[in-house]
PDB file of C-alpha atoms in Angstrom:
ATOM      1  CA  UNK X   1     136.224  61.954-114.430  1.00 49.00           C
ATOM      2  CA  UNK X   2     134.261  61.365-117.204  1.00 49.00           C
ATOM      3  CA  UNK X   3     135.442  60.659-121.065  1.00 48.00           C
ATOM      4  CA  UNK X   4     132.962  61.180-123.965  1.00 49.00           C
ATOM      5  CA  UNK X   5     134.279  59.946-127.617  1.00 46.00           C
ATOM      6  CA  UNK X   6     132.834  61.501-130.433  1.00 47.00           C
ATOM      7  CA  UNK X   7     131.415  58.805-133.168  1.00 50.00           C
ATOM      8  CA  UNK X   8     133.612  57.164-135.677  1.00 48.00           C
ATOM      9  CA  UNK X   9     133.241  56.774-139.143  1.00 49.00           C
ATOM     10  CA  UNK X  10     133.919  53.690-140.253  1.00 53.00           C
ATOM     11  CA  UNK X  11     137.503  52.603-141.308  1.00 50.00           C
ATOM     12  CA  UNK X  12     138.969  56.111-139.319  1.00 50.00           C
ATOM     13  CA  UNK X  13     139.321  57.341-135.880  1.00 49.00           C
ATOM     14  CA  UNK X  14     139.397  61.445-135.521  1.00 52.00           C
ATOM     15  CA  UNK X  15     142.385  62.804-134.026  1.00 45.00           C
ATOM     16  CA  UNK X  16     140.655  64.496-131.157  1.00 50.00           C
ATOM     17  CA  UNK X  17     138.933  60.451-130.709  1.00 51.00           C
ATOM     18  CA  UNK X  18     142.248  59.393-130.609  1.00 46.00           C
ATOM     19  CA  UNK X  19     143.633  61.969-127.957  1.00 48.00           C
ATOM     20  CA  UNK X  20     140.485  61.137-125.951  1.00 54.00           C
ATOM     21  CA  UNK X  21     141.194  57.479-126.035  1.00 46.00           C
ATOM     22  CA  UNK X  22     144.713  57.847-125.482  1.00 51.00           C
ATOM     23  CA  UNK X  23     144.164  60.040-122.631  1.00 48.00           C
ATOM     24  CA  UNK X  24     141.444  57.825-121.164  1.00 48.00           C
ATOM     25  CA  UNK X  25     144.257  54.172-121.133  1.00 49.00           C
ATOM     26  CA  UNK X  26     146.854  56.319-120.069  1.00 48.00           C
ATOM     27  CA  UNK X  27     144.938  57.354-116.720  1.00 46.00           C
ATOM     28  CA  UNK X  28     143.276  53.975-116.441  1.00 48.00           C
ATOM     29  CA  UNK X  29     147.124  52.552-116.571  1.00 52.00           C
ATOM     30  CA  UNK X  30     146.023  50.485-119.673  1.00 50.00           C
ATOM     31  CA  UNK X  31     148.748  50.048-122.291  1.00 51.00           C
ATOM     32  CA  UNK X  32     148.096  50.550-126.125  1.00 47.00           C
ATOM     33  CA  UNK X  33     148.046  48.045-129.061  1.00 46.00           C
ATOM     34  CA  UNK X  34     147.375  50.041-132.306  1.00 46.00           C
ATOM     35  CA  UNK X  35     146.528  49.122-135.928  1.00 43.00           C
ATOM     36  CA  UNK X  36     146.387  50.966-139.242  1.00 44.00           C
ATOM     37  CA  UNK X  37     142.720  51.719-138.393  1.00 47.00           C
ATOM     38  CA  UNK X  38     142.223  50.656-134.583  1.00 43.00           C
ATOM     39  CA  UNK X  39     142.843  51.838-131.141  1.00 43.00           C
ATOM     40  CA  UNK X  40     142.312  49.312-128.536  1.00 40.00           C
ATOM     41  CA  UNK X  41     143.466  48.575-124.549  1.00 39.00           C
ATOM     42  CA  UNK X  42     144.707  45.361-124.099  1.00 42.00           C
ATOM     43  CA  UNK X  43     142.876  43.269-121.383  1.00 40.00           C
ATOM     44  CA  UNK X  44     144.543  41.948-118.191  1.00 38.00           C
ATOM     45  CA  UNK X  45     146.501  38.701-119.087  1.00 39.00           C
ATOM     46  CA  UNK X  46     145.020  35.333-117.745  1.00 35.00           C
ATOM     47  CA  UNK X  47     147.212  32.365-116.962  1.00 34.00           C
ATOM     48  CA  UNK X  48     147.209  29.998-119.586  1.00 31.00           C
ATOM     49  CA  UNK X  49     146.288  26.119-118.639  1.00 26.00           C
ATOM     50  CA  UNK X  50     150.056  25.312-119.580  1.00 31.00           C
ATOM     51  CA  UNK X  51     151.150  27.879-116.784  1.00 35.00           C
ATOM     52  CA  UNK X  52     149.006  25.835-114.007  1.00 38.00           C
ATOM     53  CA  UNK X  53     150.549  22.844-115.012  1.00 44.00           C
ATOM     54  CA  UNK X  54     154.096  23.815-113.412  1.00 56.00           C
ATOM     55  CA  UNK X  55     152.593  24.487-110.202  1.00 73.00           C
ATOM     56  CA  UNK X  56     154.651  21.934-108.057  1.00 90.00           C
ATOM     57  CA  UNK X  57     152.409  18.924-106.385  1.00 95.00           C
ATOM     58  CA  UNK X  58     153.737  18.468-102.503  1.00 96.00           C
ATOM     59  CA  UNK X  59     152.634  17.360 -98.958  1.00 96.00           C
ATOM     60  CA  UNK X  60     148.963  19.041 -98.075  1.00 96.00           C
ATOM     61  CA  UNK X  61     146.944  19.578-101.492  1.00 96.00           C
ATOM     62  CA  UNK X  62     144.367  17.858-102.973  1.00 93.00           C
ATOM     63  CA  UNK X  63     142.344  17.754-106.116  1.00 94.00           C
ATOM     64  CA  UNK X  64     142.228  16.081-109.441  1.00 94.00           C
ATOM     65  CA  UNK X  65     146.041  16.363-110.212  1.00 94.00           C
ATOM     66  CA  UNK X  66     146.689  14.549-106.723  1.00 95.00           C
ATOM     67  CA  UNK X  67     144.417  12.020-107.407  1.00 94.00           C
ATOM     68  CA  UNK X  68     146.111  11.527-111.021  1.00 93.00           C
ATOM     69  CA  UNK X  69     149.632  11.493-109.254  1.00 95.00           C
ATOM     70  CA  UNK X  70     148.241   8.925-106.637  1.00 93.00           C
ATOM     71  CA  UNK X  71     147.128   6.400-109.590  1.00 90.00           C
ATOM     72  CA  UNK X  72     150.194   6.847-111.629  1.00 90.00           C
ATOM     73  CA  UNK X  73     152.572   5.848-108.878  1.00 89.00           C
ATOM     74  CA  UNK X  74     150.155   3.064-108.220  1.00 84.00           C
ATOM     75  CA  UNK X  75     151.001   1.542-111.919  1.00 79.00           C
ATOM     76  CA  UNK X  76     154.596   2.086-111.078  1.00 78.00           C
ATOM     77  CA  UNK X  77     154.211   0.392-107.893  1.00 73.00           C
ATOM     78  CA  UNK X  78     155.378   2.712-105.561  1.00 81.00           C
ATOM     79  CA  UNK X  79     152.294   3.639-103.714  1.00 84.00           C
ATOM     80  CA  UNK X  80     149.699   1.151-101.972  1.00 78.00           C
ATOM     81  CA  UNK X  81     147.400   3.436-100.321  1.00 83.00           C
ATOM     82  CA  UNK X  82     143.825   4.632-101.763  1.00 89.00           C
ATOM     83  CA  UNK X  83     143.487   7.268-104.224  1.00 92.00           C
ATOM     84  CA  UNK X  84     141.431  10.169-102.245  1.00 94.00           C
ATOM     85  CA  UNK X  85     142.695  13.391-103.980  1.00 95.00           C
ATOM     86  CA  UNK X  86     145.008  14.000-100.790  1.00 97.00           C
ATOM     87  CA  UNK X  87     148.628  14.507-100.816  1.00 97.00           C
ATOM     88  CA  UNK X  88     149.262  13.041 -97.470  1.00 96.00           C
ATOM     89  CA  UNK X  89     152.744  11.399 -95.806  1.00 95.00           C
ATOM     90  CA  UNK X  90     151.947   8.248 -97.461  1.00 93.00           C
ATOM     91  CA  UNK X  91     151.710   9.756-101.170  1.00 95.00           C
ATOM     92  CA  UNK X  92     154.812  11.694 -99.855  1.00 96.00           C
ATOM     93  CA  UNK X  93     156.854   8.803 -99.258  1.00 92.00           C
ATOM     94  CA  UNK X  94     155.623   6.930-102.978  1.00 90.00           C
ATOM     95  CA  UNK X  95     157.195   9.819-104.530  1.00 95.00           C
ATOM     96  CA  UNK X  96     160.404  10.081-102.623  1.00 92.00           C
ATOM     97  CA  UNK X  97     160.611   5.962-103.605  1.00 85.00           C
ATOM     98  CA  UNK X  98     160.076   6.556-107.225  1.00 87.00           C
ATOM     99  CA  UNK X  99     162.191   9.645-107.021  1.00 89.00           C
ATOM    100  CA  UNK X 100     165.031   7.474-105.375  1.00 84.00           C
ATOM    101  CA  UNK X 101     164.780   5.101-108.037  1.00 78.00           C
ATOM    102  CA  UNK X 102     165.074   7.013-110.886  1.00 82.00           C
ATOM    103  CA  UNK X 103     168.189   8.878-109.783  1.00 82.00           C
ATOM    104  CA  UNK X 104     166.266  12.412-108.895  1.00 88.00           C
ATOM    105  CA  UNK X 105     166.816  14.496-106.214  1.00 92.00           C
ATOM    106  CA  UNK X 106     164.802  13.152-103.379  1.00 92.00           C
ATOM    107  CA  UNK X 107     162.731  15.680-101.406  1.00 95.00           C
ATOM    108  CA  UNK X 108     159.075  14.400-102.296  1.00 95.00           C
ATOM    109  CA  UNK X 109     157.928  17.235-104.338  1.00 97.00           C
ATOM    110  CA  UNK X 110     156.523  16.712-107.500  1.00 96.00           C
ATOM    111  CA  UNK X 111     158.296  19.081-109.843  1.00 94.00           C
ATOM    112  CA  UNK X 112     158.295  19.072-114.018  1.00 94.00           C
ATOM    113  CA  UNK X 113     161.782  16.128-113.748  1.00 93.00           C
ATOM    114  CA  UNK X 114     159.787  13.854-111.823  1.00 94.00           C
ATOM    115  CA  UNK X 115     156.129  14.324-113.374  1.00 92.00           C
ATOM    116  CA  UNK X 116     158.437  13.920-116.875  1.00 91.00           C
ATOM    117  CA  UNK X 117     159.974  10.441-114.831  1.00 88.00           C
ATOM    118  CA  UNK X 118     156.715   9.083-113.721  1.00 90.00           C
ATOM    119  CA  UNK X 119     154.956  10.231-117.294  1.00 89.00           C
ATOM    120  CA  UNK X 120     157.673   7.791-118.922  1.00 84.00           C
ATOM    121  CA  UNK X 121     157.421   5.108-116.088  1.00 79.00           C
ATOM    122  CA  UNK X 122     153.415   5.003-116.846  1.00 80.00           C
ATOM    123  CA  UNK X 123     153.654   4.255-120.835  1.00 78.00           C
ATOM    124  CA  UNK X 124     152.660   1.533-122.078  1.00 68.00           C
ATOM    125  CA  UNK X 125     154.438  -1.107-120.797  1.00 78.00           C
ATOM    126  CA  UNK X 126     154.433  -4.731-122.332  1.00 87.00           C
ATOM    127  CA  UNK X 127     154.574  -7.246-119.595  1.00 91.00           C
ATOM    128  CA  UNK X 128     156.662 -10.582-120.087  1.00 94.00           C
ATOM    129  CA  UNK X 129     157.115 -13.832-118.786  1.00 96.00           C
ATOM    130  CA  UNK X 130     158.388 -17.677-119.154  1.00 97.00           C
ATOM    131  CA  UNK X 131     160.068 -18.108-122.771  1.00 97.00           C
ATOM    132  CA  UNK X 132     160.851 -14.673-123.139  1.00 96.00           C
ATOM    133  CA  UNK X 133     164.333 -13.309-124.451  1.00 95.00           C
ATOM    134  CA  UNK X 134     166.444  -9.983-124.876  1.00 92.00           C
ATOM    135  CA  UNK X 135     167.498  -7.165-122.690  1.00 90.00           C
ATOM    136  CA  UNK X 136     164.930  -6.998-120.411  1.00 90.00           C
ATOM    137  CA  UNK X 137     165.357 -10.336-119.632  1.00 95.00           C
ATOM    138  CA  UNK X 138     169.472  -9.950-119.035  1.00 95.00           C
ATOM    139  CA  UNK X 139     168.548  -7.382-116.192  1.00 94.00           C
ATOM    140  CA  UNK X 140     165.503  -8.824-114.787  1.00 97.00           C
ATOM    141  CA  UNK X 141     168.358 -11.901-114.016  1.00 98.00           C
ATOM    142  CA  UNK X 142     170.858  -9.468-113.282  1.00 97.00           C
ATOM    143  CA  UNK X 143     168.189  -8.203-110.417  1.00 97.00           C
ATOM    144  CA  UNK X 144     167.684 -11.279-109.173  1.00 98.00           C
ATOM    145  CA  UNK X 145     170.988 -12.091-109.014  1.00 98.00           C
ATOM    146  CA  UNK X 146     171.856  -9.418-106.724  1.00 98.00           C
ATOM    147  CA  UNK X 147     169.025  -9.337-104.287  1.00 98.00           C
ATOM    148  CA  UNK X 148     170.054 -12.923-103.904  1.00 97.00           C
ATOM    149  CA  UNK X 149     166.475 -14.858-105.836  1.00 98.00           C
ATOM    150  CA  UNK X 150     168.713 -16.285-108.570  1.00 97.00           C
ATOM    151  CA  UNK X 151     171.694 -18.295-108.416  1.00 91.00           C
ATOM    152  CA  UNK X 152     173.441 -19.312-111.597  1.00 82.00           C
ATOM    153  CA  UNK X 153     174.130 -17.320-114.621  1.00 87.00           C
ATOM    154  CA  UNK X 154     172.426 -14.497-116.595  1.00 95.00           C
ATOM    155  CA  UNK X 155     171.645 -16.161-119.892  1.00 93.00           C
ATOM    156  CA  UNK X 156     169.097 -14.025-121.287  1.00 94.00           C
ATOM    157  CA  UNK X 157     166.532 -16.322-121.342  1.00 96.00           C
ATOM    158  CA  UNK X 158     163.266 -16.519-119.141  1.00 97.00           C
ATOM    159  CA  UNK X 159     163.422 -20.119-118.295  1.00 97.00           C
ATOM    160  CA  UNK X 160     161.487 -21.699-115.663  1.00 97.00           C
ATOM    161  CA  UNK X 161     164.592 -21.122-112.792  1.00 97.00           C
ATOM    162  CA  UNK X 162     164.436 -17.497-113.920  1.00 98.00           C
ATOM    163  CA  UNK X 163     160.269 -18.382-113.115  1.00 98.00           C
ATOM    164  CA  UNK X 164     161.146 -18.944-109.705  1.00 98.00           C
ATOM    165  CA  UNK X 165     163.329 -16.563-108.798  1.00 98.00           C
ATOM    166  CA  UNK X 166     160.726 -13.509-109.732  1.00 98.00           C
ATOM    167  CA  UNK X 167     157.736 -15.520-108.077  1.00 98.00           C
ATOM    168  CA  UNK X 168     160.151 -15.627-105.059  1.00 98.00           C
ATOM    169  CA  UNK X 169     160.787 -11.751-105.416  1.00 97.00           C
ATOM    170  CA  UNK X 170     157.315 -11.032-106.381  1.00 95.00           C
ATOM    171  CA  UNK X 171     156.550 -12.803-102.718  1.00 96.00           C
ATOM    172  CA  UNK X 172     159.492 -10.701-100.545  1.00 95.00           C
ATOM    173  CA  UNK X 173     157.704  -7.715-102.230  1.00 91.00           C
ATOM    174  CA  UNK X 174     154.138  -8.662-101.240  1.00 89.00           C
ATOM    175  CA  UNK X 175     153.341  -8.770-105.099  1.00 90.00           C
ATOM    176  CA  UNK X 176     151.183 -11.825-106.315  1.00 91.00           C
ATOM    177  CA  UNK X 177     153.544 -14.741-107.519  1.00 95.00           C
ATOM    178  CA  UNK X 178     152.351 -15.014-110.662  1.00 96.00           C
ATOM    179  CA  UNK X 179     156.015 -14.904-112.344  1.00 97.00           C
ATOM    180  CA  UNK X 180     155.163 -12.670-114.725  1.00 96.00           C
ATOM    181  CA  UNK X 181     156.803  -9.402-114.930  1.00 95.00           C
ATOM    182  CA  UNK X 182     154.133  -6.615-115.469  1.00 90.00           C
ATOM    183  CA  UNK X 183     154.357  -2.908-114.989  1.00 84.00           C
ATOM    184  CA  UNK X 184     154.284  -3.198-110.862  1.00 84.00           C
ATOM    185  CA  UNK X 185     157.111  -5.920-111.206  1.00 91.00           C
ATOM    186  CA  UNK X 186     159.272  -4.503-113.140  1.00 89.00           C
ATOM    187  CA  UNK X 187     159.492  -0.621-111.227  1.00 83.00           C
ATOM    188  CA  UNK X 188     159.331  -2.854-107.736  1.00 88.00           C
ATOM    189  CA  UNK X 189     162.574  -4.862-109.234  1.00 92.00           C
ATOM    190  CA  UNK X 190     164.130  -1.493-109.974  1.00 85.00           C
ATOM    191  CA  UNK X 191     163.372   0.359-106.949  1.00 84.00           C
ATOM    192  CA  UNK X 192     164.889  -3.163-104.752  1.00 91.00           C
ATOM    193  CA  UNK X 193     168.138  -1.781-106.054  1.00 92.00           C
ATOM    194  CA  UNK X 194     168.851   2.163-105.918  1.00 86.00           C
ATOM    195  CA  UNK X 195     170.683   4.093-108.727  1.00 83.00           C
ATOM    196  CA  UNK X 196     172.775   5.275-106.078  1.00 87.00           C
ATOM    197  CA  UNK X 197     173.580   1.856-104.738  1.00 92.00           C
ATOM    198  CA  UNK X 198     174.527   1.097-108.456  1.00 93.00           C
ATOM    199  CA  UNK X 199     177.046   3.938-108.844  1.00 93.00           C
ATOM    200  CA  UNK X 200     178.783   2.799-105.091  1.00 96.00           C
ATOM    201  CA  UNK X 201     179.435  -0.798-106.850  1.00 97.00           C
ATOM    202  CA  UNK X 202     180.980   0.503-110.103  1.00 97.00           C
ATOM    203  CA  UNK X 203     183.375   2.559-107.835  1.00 97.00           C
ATOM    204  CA  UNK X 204     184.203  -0.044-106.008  1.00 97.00           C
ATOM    205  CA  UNK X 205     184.585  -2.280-109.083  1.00 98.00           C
ATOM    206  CA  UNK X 206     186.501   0.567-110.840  1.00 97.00           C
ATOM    207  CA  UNK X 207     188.907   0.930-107.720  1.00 97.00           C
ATOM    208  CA  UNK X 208     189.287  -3.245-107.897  1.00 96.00           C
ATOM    209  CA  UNK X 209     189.984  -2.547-111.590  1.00 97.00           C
ATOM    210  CA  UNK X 210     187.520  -5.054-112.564  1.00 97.00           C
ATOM    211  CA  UNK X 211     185.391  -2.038-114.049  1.00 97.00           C
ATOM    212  CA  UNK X 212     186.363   0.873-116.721  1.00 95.00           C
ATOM    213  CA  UNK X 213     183.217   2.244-117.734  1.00 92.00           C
ATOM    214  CA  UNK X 214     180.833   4.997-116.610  1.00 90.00           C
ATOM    215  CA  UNK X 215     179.851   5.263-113.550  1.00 92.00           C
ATOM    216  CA  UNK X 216     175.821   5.807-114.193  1.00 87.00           C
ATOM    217  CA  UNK X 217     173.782   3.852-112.018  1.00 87.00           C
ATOM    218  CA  UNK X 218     172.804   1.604-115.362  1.00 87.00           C
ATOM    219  CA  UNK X 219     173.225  -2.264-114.763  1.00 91.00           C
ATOM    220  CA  UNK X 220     174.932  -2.283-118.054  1.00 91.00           C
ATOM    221  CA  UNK X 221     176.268  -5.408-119.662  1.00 93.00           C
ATOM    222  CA  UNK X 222     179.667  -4.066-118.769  1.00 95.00           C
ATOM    223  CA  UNK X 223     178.857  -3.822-115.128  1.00 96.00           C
ATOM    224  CA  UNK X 224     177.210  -7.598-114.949  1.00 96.00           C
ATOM    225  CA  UNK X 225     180.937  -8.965-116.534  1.00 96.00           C
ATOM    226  CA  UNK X 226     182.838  -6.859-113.574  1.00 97.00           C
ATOM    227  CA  UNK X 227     180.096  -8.495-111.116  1.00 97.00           C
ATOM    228  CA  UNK X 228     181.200 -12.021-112.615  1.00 96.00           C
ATOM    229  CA  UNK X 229     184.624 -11.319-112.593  1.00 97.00           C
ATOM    230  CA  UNK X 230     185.065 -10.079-108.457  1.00 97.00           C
ATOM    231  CA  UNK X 231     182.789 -13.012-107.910  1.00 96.00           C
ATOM    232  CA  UNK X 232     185.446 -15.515-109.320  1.00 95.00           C
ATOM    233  CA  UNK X 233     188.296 -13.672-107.799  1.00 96.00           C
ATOM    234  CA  UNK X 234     187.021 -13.118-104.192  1.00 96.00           C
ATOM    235  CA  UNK X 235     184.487 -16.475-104.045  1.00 96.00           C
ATOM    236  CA  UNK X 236     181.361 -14.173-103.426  1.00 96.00           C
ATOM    237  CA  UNK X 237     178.308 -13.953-104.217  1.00 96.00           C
ATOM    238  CA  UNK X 238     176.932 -11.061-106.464  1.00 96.00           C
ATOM    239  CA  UNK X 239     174.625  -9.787-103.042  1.00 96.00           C
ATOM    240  CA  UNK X 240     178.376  -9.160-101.765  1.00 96.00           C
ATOM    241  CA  UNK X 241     179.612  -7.425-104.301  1.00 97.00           C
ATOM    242  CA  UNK X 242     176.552  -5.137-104.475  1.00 97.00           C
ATOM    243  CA  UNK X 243     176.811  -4.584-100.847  1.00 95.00           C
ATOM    244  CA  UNK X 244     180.929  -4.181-100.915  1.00 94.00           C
ATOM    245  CA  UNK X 245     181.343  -7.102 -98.583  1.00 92.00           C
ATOM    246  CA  UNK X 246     184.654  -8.440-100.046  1.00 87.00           C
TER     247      UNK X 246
END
């Protein structure tokens, strides 16, 4: 079939133009957008660059958003291999280990929660070491002091014990001892000890009523002072408590 439209003085469209035209979309399956003065088909969507970006990333692809993936869970130091673009078993596993760690469901797919995680885990980070002070500090020791590197108390304070106690973790982990806690220190530290893991030893503080508040996985200043209490009560060290061997 064949559709002739008549010319159009400007600013107006004919009614028998208009017919035409409408007949013309309607057979093509094109819908309508109409202004005062226009009569146009609307073109075939495209997907926008924001819709390709919640394609999941899983086992078997490649390409530039693997690659990115692979160096991001390098910074957080949960993937050793080389970055080639490939989503292999090894890349598979990195992500299941950071998703473990952060308290996501674990299946090794990179969905929008953990590309959100790993996007937070990859700011900038400010590394510290010897002399520092403050919260990071309190559960960098608190760490330690569970995994068994540190013995003594938590006193805030990066001494040179404290020093020794990360170079000795840094060396179970295969990291360089350089006792300083950078970016791969620090999510290595976190991963030793699974969210998970965390919530078990607030139950089991909470059932030994040495522990009233949440139970969120967070090695809170609340939970340390539960820690220190069993440990006086039972004569154990904080590795048993975190491991419910009392």
């Amino acid at each position: 079939m064949v559709f002739r439209f008549s010319a159009v003085p400007q600013g107006c469209i004919p009614v028998r133009s208009l017919i035409q035209w409408s007949l013309a979309t309607t057979l093509l399956g094109l819908p309508l957008v109409t202004t005062p003065n226009v009569v146009i088909a609307n073109p075939i969507e495209q997907p926008s660059i924001s819709d390709t970006t919640k394609q999941l990333l899983k086992r078997g692809q490649r390409g530039s958003a693997v690659q990115s993936l692979q160096q991001k869970l390098k910074q957080v130091g949960a993937f050793n291999g080389p970055v080639t673009g490939f989503f292999g078993p090894q890349t598979e596993a990195a992500v299941r280990q950071f998703q473990r760690s952060q308290g996501l469901p674990v299946d090794g797919i990179v969905g929008p929660r953990t590309l959100n995680a790993l996007n937070a885990a990859t700011t900038s980070f400010q590394p510290f070491k010897q002399g520092a002070t403050g919260e990071r500090v309190r559960e960098m020791q608190f760490r330690l002091l569970l995994l068994g590197h540190l013995n003594g108390s938590i006193t805030n304070n990066f001494d040179n014990t404290t020093k020794q106690a990360l170079m000795a973790f840094q060396r179970s982990r295969g990291i360089e001892p350089d006792g300083v806690v950078g970016r791969g220190t620090w999510t290595s530290l976190q991963n030793a000890i699974s969210t998970a893991q965390i919530q078990t030893m607030q139950r089991r503080l909470q059932e030994a009523e040495f522990y009233t508040g949440a139970v969120d996985g967070r090695l809170t200043v609340s939970t340390q002072r539960a820690v220190q209490t069993a440990q006086e009560v039972y004569g154990v060290s904080a590795g048993d408590i975190l491991r419910g061997s009392y």
